[in-house]
Coordinates of C-alpha atoms and ligand atoms in Angstrom, one line a residue:
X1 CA -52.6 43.5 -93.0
X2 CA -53.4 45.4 -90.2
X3 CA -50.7 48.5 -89.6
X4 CA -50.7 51.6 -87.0
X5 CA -48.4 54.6 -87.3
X6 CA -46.7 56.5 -84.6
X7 CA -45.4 60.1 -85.2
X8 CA -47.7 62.0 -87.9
X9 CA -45.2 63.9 -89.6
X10 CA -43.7 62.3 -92.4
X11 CA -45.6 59.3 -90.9
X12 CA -49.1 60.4 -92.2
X13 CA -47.3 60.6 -95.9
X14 CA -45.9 56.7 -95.0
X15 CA -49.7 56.2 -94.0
X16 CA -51.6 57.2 -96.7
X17 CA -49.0 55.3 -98.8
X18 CA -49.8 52.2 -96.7
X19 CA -53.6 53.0 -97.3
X20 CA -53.1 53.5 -100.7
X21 CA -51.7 49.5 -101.1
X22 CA -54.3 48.6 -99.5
X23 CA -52.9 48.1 -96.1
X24 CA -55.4 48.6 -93.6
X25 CA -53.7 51.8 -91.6
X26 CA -56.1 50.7 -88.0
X27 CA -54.9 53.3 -85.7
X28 CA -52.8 56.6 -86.1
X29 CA -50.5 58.5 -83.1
X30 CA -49.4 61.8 -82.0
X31 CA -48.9 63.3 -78.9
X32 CA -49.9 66.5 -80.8
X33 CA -53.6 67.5 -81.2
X34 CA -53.1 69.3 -84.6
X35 CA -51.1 66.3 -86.2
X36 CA -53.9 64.2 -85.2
X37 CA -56.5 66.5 -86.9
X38 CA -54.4 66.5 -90.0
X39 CA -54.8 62.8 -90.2
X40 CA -58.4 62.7 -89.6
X41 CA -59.0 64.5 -92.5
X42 CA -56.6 61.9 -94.9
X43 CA -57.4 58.5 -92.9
X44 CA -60.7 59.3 -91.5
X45 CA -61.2 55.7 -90.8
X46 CA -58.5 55.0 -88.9
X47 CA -58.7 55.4 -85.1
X48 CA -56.3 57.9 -83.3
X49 CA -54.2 57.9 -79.9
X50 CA -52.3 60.2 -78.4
X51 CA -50.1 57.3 -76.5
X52 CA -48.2 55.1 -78.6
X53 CA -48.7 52.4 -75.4
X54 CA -52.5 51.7 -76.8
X55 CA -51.2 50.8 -80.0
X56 CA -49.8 47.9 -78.0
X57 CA -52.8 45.6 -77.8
X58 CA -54.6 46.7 -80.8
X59 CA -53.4 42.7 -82.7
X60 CA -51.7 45.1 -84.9
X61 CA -49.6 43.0 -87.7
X62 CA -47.2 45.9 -87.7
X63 CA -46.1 49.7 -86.8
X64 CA -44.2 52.2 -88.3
X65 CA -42.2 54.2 -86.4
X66 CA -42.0 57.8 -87.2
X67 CA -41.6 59.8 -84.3
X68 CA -38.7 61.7 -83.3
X69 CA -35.5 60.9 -84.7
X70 CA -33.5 60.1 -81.9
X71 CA -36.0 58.4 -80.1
X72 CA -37.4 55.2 -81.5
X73 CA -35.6 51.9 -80.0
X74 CA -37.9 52.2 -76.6
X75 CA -40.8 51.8 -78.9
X76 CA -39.8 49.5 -81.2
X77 CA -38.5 47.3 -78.6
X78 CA -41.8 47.5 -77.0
X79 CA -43.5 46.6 -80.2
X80 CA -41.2 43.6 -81.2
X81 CA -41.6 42.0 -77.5
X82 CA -45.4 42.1 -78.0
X83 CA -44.8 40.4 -81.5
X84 CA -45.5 43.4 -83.9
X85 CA -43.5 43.7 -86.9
X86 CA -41.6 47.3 -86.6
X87 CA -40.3 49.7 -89.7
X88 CA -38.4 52.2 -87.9
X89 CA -38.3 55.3 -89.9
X90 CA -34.9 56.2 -90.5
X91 CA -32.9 56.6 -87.2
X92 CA -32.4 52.7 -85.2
X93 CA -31.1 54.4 -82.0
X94 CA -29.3 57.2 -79.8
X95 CA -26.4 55.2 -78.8
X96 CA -24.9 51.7 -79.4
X97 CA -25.9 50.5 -75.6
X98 CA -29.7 50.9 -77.2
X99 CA -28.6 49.3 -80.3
X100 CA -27.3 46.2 -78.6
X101 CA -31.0 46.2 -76.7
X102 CA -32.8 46.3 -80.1
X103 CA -30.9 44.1 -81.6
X104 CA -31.5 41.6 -78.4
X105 CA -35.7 42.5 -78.8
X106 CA -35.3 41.7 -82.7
X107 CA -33.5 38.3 -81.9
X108 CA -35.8 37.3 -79.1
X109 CA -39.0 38.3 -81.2
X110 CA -41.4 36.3 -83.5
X111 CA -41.7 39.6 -85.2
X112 CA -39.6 41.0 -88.0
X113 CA -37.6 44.8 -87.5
X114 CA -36.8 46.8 -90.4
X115 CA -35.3 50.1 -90.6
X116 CA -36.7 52.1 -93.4
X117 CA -33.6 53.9 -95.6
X118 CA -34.9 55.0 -99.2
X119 CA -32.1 56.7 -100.2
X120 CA -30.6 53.2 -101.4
X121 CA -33.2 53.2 -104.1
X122 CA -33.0 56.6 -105.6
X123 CA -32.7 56.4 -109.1
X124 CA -29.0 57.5 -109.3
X125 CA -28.0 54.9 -106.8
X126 CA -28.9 51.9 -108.8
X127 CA -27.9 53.5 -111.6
X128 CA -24.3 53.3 -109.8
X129 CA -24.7 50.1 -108.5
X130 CA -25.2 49.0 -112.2
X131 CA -22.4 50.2 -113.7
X132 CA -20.0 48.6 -110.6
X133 CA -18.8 45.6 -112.7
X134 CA -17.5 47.9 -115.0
X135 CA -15.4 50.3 -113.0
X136 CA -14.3 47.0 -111.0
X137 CA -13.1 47.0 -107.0
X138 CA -14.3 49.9 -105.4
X139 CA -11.3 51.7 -103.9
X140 CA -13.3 55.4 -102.7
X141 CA -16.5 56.1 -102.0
X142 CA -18.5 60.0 -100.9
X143 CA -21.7 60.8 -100.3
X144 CA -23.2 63.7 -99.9
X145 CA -26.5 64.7 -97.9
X146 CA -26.9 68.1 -98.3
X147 CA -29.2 71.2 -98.2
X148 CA -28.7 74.7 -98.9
X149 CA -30.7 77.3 -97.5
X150 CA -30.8 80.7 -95.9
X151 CA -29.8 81.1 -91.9
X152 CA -33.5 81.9 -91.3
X153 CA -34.5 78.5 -93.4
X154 CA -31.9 76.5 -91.3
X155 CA -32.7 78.3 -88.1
X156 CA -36.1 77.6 -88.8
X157 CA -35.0 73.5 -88.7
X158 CA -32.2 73.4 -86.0
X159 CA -32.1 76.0 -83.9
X160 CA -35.1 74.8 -81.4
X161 CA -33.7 72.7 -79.0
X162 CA -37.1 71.0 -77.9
X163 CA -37.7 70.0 -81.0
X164 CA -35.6 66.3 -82.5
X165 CA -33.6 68.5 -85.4
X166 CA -32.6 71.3 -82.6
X167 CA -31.2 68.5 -80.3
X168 CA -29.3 66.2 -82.4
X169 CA -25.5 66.0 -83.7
X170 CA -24.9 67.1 -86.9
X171 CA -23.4 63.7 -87.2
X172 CA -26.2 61.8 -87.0
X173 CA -28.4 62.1 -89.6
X174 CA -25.7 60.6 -91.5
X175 CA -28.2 57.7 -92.9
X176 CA -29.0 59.0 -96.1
X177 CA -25.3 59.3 -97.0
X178 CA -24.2 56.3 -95.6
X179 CA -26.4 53.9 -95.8
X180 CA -25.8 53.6 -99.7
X181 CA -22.5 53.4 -99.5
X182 CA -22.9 50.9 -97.3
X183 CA -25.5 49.1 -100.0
X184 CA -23.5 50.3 -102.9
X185 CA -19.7 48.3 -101.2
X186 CA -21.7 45.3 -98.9
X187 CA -19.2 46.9 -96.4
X188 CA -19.8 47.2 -92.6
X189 CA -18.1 50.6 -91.0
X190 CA -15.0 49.5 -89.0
X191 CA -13.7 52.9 -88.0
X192 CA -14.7 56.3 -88.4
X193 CA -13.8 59.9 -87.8
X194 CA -16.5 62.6 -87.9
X195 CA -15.8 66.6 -87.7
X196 CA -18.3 69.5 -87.3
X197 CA -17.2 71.0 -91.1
X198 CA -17.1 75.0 -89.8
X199 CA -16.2 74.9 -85.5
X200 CA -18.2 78.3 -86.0
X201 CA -21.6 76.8 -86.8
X202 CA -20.8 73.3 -85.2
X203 CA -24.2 71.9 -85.5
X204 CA -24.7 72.7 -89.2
X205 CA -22.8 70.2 -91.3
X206 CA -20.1 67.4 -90.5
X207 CA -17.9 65.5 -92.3
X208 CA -17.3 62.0 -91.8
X209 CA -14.1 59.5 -92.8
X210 CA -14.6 55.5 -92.7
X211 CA -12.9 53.2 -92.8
X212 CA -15.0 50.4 -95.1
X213 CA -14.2 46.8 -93.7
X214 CA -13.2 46.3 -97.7
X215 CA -10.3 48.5 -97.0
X216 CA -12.0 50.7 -98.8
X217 CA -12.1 54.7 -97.6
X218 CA -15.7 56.2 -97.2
X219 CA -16.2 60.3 -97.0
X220 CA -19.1 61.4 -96.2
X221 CA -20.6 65.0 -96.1
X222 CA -24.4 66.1 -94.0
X223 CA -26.3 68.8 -93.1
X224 CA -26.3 72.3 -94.5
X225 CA -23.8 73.3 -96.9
X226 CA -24.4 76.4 -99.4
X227 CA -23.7 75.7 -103.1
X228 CA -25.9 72.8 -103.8
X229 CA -28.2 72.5 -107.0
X230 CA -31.5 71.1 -106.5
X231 CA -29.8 67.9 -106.4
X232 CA -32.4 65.8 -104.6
X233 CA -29.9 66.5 -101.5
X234 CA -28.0 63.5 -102.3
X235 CA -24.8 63.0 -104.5
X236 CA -22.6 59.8 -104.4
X237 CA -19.5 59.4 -105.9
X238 CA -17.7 55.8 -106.5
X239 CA -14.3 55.3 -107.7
X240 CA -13.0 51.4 -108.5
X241 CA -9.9 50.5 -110.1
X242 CA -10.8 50.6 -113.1
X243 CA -12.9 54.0 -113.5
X244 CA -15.5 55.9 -111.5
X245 CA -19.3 56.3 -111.7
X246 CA -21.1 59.0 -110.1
X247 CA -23.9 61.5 -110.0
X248 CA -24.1 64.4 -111.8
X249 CA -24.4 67.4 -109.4
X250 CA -26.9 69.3 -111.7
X251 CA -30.7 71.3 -111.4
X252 CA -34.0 68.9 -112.3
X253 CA -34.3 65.7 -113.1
X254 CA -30.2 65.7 -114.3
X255 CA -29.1 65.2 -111.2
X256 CA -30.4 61.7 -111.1
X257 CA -28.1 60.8 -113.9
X258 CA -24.7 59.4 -113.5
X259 CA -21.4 59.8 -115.3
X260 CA -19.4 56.5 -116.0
X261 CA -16.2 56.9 -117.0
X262 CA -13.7 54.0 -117.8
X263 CA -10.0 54.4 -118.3
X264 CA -8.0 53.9 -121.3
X265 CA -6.1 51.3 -119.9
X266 CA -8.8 48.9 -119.2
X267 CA -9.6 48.8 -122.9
X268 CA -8.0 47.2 -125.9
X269 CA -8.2 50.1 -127.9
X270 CA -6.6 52.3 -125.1
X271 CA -9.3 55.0 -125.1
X272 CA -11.5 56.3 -122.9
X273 CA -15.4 55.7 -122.1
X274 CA -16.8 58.3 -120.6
X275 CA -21.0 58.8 -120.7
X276 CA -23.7 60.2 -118.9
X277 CA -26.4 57.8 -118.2
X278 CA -30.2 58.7 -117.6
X279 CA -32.4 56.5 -115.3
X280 CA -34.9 54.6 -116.9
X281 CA -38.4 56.6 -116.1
Ligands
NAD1 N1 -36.5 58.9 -95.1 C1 -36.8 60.1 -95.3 O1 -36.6 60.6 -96.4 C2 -37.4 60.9 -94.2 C3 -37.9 62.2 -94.4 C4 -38.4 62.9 -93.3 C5 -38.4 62.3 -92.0 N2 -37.9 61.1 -91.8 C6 -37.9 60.5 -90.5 O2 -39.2 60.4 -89.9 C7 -39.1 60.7 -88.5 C8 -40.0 61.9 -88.1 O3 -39.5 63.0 -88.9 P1 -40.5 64.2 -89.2 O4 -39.8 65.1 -90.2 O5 -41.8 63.7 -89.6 O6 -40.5 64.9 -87.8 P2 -41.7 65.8 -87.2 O7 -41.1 66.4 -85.9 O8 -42.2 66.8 -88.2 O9 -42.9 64.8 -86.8 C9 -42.7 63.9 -85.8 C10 -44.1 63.7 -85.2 O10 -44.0 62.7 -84.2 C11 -44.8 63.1 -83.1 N3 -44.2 62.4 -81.9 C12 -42.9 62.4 -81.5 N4 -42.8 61.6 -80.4 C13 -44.0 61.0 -80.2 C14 -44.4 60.1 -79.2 N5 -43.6 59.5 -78.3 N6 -45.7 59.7 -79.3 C15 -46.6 60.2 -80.2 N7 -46.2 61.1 -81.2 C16 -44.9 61.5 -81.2 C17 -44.6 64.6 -83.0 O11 -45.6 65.2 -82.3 C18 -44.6 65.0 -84.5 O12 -45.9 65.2 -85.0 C19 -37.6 60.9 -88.2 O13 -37.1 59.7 -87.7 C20 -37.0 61.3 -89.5 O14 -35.7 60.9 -89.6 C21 -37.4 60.4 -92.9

């Protein structure tokens, strides 16, 4: 399998991963001269571009999109009407007029399109997703995506406004809290409120309420909050009718454990099981 990579960011980590499978990674982009010199020195083999446009008509089987956050449906569009299979990686588009026309270009296509979202496969997660039968119909669900760092360390990530993190909402890099509760519930958002969390610093954190079309209620929490361990950035919480399993917000390797607790009520002995269950390595 022939692959190219646009964006050379955390794309040249998702190329040298590809490389490392054995995919052959055939051509690497970046508008920027110094990411492009990075990769040289990791996939020397692999020929680089500055314009995603000559990745085009390289017979590439696929591309992985990781350029700017905000904008990858143009290109992945582009890709799938020339019959390349796309992983867009994270963000699918700006707005939902561009998600109608990607989801059009992925119809019309002979080519596959994938969005790329690993935090439905951290280790907590399926540890959750495991112990759903036993806390039964899920009722509540939170995630959290959050980092806590100095001003300086978030100024450092938002406040350039030429740069994908300085211009976007703080509601939109709500993937990597909602995405697995989407996973987790097989629900499909039907409504949703979103708020900055402090009007003072609007473009720091938000907080987002949705409605799950299970019925079920959804909270989510992104961006930069202080007070978080070194929790992987992500915490999910799940509560069902008959108990609740969620991660344990804790330093290390803890924090990819999960507490399952079952109510007294939903056993014959009337008491309670609570435990704290670590992730098989
Ligand atoms: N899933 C995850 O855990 C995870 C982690 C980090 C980043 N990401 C995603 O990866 C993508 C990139 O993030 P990043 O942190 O690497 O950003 P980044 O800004 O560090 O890197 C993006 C790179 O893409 C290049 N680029 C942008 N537009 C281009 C274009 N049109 N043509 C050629 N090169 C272009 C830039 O020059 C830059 O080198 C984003 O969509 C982000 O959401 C996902």
């Amino acid at each position: 399998m022939r692959v190219g990579v646009v964006g050379l960011g955390m794309g040249l980590h998702l190329a040298t991963w590809c490389a490392r499978l054995g995919i052959d990674v055939a051509v690497v982009c970046d508008r920027d001269p110094a990411a492009l010199a990075r990769a040289a020195e990791a996939l020397p083999r692999a020929r680089r571009v500055s314009d995603w446009r000559d990745l085009l008509e390289e017979g590439l089987d696929g591309v992985v999109l990781a350029n700017d956050f905000d904008a990858h449906a143009p290109l992945a569009i582009a890709f799938l009407e020339h019959g390349v299979h796309v992983l867009s990686e994270t963000a699918a588009c700006a707005d939902a007029a561009e998600g109608r026309r990607l989801v059009e270009a992925a119809e019309r296509s002979s080519a596959t399109y994938s969005l790329a979202e690993n935090y439905v496969l951290h280790p907590h997660v399926r540890l959750i997703r495991e112990a759903l039968p036993e806390i039964g119909r899920i009722t509540h669900i939170e995630a959290d995506y959050l980092h806590s760092m100095s001003p300086e360390g978030i100024g450092g990530l938002i406040a350039d406004p030429d740069h994908w993190r300085g211009r976007i909402a703080s509601t939109a890099y709500c993937t990597h809290s909602l995405s697995p509760i989407l996973a987790l519930t097989g629900a499909r958002p039907v409504q949703v409120t979103a708020f900055s969390a402090d009007t003072s610093t609007p473009r720091q954190a938000s907080v987002m309420a949705v409605r799950l079309s299970t019925g079920a209620l959804a909270l989510t929490r992104n961006g930069f909050l202080s007070g978080e361990p070194d929790s992987h950035w992500s915490w999910v919480s799940v509560r069902g009718e008959r108990g609740l399993a969620e991660s344990v917000r804790a330093q290390g390797d803890r924090a990819w454990s999960v507490r399952v607790r079952t109510e007294g009520w939903t056993h014959a002995d009337g008491g309670v099981r609570e435990e704290e269950r670590v992730p098989r390595p």
